[in-house]
Short mmCIF file of C-alpha atoms in Angstrom, two decimals:
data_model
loop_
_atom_site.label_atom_id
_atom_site.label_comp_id
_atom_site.label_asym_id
_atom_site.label_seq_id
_atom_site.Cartn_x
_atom_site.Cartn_y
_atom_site.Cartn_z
CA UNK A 1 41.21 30.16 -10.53
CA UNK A 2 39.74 31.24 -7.11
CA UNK A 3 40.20 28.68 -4.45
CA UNK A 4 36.18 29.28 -4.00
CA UNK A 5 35.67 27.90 -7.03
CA UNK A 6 38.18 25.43 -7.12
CA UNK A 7 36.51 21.80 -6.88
CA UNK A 8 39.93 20.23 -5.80
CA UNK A 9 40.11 22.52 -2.66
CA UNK A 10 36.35 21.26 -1.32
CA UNK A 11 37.85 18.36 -2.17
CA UNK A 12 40.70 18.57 0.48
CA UNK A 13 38.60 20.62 3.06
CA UNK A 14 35.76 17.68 3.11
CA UNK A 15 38.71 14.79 3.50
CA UNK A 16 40.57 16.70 6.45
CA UNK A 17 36.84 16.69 8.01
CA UNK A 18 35.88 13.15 7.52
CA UNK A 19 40.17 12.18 8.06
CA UNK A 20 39.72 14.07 11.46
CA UNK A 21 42.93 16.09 10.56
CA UNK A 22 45.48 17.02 8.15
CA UNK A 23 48.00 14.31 7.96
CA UNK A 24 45.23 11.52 7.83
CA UNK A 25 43.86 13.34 5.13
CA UNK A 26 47.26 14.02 3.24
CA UNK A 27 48.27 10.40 3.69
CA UNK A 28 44.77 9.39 1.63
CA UNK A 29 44.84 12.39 -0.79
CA UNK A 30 48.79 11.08 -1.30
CA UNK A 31 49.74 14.84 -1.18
CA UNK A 32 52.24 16.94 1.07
CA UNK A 33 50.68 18.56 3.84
CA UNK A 34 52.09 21.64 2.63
CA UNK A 35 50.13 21.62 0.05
CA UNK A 36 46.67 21.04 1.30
CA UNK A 37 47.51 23.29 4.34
CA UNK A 38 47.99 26.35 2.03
CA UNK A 39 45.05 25.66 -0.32
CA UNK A 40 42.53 25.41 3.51
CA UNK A 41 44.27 28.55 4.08
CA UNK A 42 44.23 30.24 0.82
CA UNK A 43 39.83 29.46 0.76
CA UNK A 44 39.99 30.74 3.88
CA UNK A 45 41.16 33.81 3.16
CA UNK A 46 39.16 34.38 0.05
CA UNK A 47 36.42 33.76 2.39
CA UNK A 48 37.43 36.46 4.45
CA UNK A 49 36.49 33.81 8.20
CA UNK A 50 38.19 30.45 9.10
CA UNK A 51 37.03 27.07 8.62
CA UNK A 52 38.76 25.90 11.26
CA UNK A 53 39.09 26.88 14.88
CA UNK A 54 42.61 26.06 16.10
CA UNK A 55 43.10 26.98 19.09
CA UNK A 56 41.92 23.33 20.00
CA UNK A 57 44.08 20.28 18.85
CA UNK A 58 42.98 18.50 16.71
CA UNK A 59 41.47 21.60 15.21
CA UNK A 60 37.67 21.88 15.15
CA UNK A 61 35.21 23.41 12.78
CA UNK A 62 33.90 26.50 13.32
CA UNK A 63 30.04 27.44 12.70
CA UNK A 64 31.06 28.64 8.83
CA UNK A 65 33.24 25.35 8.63
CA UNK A 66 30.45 23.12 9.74
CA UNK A 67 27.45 24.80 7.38
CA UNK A 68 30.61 24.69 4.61
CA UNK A 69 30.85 21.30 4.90
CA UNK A 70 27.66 20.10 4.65
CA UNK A 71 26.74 22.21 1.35
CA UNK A 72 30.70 20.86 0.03
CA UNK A 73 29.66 17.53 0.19
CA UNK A 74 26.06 17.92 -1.60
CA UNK A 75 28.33 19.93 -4.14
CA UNK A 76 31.33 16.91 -3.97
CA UNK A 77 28.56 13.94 -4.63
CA UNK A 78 26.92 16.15 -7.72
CA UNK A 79 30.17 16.26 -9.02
CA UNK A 80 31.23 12.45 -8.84
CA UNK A 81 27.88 11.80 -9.93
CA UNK A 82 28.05 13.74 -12.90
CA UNK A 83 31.58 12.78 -13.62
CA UNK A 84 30.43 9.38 -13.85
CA UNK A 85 27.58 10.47 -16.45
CA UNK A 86 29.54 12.12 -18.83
CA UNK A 87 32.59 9.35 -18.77
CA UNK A 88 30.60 6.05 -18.59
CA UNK A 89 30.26 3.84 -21.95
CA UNK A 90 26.27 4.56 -22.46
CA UNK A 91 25.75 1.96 -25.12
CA UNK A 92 27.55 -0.92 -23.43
CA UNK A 93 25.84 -4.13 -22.48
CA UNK A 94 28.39 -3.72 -19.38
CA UNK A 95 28.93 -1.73 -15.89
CA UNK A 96 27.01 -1.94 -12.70
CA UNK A 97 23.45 -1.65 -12.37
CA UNK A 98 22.37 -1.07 -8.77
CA UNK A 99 18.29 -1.84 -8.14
CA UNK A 100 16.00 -1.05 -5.21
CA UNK A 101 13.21 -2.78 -3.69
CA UNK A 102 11.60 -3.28 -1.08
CA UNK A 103 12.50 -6.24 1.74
CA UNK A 104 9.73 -8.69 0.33
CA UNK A 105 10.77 -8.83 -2.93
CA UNK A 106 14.39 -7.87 -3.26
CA UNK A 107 15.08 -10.84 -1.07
CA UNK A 108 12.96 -12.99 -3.58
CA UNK A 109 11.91 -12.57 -7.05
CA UNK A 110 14.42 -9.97 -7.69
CA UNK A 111 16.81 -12.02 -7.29
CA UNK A 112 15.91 -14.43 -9.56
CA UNK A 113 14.72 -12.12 -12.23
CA UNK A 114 18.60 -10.36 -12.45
CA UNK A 115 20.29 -13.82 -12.20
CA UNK A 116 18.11 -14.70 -15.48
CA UNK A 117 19.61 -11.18 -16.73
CA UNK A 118 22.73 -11.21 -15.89
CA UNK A 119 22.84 -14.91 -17.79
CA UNK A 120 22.31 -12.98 -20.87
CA UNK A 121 25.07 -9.94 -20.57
CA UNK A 122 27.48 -11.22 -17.87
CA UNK A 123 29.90 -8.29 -18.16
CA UNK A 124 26.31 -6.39 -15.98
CA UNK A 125 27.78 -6.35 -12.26
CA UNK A 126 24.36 -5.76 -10.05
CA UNK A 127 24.44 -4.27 -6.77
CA UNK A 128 20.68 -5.11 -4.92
CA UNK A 129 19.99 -2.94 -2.06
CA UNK A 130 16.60 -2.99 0.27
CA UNK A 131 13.91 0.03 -0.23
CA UNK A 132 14.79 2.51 2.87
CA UNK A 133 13.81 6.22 1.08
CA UNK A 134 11.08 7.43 -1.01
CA UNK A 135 11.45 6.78 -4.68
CA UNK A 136 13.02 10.16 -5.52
CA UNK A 137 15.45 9.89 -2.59
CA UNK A 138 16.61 6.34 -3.54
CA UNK A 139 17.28 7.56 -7.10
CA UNK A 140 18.79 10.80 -6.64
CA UNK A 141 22.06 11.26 -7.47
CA UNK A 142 22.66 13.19 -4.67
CA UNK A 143 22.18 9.98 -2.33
CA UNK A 144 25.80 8.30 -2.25
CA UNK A 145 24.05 4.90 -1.87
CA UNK A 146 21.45 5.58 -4.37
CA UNK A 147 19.73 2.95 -6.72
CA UNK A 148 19.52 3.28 -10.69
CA UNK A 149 16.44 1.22 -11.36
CA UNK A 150 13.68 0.70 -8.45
CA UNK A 151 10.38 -1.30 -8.20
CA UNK A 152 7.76 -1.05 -6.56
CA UNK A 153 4.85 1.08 -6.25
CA UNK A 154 5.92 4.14 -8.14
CA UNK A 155 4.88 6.72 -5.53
CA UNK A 156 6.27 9.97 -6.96
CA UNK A 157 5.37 13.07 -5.08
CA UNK A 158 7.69 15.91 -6.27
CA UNK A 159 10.07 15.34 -9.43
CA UNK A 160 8.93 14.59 -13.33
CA UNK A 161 12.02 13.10 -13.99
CA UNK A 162 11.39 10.01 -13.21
CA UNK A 163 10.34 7.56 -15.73
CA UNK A 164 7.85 4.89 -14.59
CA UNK A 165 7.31 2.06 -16.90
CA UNK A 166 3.78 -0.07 -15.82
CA UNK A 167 4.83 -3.35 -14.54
CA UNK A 168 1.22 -4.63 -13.63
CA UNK A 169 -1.50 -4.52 -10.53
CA UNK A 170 -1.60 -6.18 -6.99
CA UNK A 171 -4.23 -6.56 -4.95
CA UNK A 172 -4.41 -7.07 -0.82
CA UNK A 173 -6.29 -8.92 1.03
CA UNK A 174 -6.66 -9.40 4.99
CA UNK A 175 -5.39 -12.98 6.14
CA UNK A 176 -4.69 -14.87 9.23
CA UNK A 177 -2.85 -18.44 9.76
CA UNK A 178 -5.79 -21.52 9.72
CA UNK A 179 -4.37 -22.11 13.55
CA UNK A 180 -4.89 -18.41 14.56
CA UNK A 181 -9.13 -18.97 13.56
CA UNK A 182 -9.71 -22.26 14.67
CA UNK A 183 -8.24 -20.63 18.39
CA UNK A 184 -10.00 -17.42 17.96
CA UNK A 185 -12.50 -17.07 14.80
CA UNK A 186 -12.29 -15.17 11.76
CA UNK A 187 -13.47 -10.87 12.08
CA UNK A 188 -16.25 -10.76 9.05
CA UNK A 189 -16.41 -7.71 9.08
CA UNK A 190 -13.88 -4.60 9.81
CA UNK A 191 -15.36 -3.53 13.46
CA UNK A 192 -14.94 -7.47 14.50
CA UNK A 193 -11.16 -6.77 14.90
CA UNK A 194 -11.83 -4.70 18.35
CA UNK A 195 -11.59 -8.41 19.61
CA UNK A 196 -8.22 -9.61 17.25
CA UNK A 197 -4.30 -8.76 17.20
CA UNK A 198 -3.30 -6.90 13.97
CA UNK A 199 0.47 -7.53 12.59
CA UNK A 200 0.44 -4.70 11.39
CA UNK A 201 3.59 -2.88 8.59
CA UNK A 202 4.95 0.62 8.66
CA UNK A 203 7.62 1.64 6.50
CA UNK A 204 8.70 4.42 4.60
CA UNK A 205 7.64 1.85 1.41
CA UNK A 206 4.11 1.09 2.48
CA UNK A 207 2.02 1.63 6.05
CA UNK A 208 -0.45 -0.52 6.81
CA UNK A 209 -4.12 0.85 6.44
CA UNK A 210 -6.52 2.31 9.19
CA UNK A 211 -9.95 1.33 7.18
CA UNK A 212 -11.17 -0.55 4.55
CA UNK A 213 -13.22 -0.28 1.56
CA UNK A 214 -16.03 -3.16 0.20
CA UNK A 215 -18.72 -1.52 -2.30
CA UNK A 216 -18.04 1.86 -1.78
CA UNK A 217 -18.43 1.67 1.93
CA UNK A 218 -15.74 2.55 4.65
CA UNK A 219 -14.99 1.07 7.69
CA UNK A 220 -12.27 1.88 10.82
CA UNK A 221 -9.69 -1.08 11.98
CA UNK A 222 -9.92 -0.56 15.60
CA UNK A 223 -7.56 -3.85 17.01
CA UNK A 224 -7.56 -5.15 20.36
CA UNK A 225 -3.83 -4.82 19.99
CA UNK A 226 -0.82 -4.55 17.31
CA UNK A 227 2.05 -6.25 16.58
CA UNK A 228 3.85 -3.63 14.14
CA UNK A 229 6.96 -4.42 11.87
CA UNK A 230 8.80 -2.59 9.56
CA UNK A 231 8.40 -4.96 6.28
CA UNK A 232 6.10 -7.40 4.90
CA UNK A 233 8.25 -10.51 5.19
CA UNK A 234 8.45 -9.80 9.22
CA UNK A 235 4.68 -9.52 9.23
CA UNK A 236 4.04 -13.01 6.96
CA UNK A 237 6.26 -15.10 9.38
CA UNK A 238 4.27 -13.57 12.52
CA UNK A 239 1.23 -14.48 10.73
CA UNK A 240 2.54 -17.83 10.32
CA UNK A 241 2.90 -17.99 13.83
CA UNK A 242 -1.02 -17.54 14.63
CA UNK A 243 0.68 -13.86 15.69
CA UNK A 244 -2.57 -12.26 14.45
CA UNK A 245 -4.66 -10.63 11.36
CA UNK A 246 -2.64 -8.93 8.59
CA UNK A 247 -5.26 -6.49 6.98
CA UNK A 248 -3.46 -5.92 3.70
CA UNK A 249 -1.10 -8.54 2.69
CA UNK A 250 0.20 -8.66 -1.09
CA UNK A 251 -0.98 -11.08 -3.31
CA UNK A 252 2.36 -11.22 -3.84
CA UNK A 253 3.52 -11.92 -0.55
CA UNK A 254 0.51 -15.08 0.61
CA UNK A 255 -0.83 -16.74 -2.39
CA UNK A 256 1.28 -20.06 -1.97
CA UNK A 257 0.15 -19.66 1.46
CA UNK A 258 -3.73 -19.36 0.25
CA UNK A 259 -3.56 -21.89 -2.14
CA UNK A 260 -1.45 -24.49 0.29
CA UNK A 261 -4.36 -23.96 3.34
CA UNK A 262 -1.77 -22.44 5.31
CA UNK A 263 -3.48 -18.79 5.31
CA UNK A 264 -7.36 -18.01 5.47
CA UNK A 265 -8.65 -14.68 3.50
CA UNK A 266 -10.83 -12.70 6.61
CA UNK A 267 -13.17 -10.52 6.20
CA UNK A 268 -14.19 -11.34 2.36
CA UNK A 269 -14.89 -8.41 0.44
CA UNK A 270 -13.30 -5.96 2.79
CA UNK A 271 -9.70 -4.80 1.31
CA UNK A 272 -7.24 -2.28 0.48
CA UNK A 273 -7.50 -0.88 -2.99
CA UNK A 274 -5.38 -2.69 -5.95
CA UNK A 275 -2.39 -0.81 -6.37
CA UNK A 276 -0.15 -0.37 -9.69
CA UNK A 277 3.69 -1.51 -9.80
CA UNK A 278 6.26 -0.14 -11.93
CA UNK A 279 10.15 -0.11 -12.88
CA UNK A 280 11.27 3.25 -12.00
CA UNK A 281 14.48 4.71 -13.47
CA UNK A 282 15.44 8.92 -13.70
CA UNK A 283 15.82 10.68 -17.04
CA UNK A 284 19.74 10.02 -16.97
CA UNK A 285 19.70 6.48 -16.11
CA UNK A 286 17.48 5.93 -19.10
CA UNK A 287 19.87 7.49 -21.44
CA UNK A 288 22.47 4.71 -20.40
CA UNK A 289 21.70 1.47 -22.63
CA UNK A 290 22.27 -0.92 -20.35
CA UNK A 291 19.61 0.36 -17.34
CA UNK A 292 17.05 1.15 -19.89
CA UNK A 293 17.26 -2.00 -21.26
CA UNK A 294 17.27 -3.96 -17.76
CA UNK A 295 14.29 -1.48 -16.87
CA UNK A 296 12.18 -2.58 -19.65
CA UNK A 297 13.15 -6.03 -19.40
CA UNK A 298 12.10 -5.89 -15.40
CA UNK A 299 9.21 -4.85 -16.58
CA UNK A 300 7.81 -7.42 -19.26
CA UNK A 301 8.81 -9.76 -16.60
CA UNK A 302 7.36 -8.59 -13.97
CA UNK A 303 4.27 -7.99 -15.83
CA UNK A 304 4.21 -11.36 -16.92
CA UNK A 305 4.50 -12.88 -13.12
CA UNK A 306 1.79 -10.95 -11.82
CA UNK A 307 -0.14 -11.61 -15.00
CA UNK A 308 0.16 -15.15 -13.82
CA UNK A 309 -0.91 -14.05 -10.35
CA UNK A 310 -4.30 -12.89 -11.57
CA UNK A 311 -5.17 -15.89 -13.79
CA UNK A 312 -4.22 -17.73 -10.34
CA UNK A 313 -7.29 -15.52 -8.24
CA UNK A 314 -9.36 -13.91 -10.42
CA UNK A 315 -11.64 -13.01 -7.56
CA UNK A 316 -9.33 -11.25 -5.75
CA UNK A 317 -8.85 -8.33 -8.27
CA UNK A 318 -10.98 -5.70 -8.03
#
């Protein structure tokens, strides 16, 4: 076989690069140097340029090295990733699931829900990480740190190989701490905030919006200044502190805080559209029994809780 198309001598070229030289890598690989060295040096010559520039010590990459290396570890990470497809138990109730989501709920009801899960298969090892990519880019398996199962909002924009699963609706609605009106009034309407702070989100998960919608009608949020985060629970705890108006707060995220007296709803009738949740999971993660079982499970459940949510504020769903 070719060196060129030898997996095992990307292999060594990408460890020497990320070692920062031959030994290092040798002494990780658990191979002579020897050994590696010729393999570099047979690809290089197959290649017909060098990898490696040595006149410098340690040696450096050249322009082909550098370009080589990027496209060997895309091609390194495919591999692994379809290595672990094809020699994985698919029909055991045991492995590691790893789930996405974004800050507000992965560091709450997620948490709960795969505790309740992993009560019923314990041999499931979970691996929760917070929503920092799109969708796609958090599932693919081209992403060393990507996620099997995600929820959220289900944006898809380019690939139908993701499978969605409906998980239920969640509506927004504009709120501001009780302390933060009685100091400085409520907006009624959207062009009111000219004269109010909005703590406002942006994230690659969900922006907050520049209008809003009652009846068909549109208005511009101009504010009189922002306080902008990067995730919903930052945003709720500035609230709390009489920080300002949040124009599109989950359901999710304030309905204790509704219901308790803590938050006042602003602007009545002015919102953000209801958006749908899912469970999303790719084509090859639901051909593995134990994801496409935790996926559907995820699901019902967090149907159910949002279910719950509604019967809680009818009103606010729209």
């Amino acid at each position: 076989m070719k060196r060129i198309d030898n997996i095992e001598t990307w292999r060594f070229f990408v460890e020497i690069v990320q070692a920062g030289g031959l030994n290092s890598a040798c002494a990780k690989l658990a191979l002579e140097p020897s050994t590696v060295s010729r393999a570099i040096r047979g690809l290089e010559k197959e290649i017909g340029a060098p990898l490696f520039s040595r006149a410098t010590r340690p040696a450096c990459l050249t322009q082909l090295g550098q370009a080589s290396y990027e496209r060997a570890l895309t091609l390194l990470r495919e591999h692994d990733a379809l290595s672990r497809f094809l020699t994985q138990d698919r029909e055991a109730m045991a492995g590691t699931i790893r789930v996405g989501a974004h800050v507000g709920v992965s560091a709450t009801a997620l948490t709960e829900l795969i505790l309740d899960f992993m009560a019923l298969y314990p041999e499931i090892h979970f691996e929760i990480k917070d929503q920092a990519l799109s969708t796609e880019d958090e599932l693919s398996p081209t992403n060393p740190d990507h996620v099997d199962v995600i929820l959220g909002y289900g944006d898809i924009t380019s690939s139908n190989k993701i499978k969605r699963l409906y998980s239920g609706s969640l509506p927004f609605v504009a709120c501001a701490s009780v302390d933060y009106v009685r100091r400085f009034g409520a907006p009624n309407v959207p062009t009111d905030c000219i004269n109010h702070r909005g703590v406002l989100v942006r994230s690659v998960v969900r922006n907050s919006i520049e209008k809003m919608e009652n009846d068909g009608a549109i208005s511009p949020l101009v504010w009189k200044s922002t306080l902008i985060v990067n995730n919903p629970l930052s945003a709720k705890t500035a609230v709390l502190r009489g920080a300002g108006i949040n124009p599109d707060m989950s359901l999710f995220h304030c309905a204790d805080e509704i219901e308790s007296g803590r938050f006042e709803i602003v602007m009545p009738g002015w919102h953000r559209p209801t958006r749908k949740t899912y469970v999303c999971t790719t084509e090859e993660g639901w051909g593995v029994r134990r994801v496409r079982e935790f996926a559907q499970w995820l699901a019902k459940k967090e149907q159910s809780g949002l279910d719950a949510l509604k019967q809680r504020f009818p009103d606010l769903y729209r």
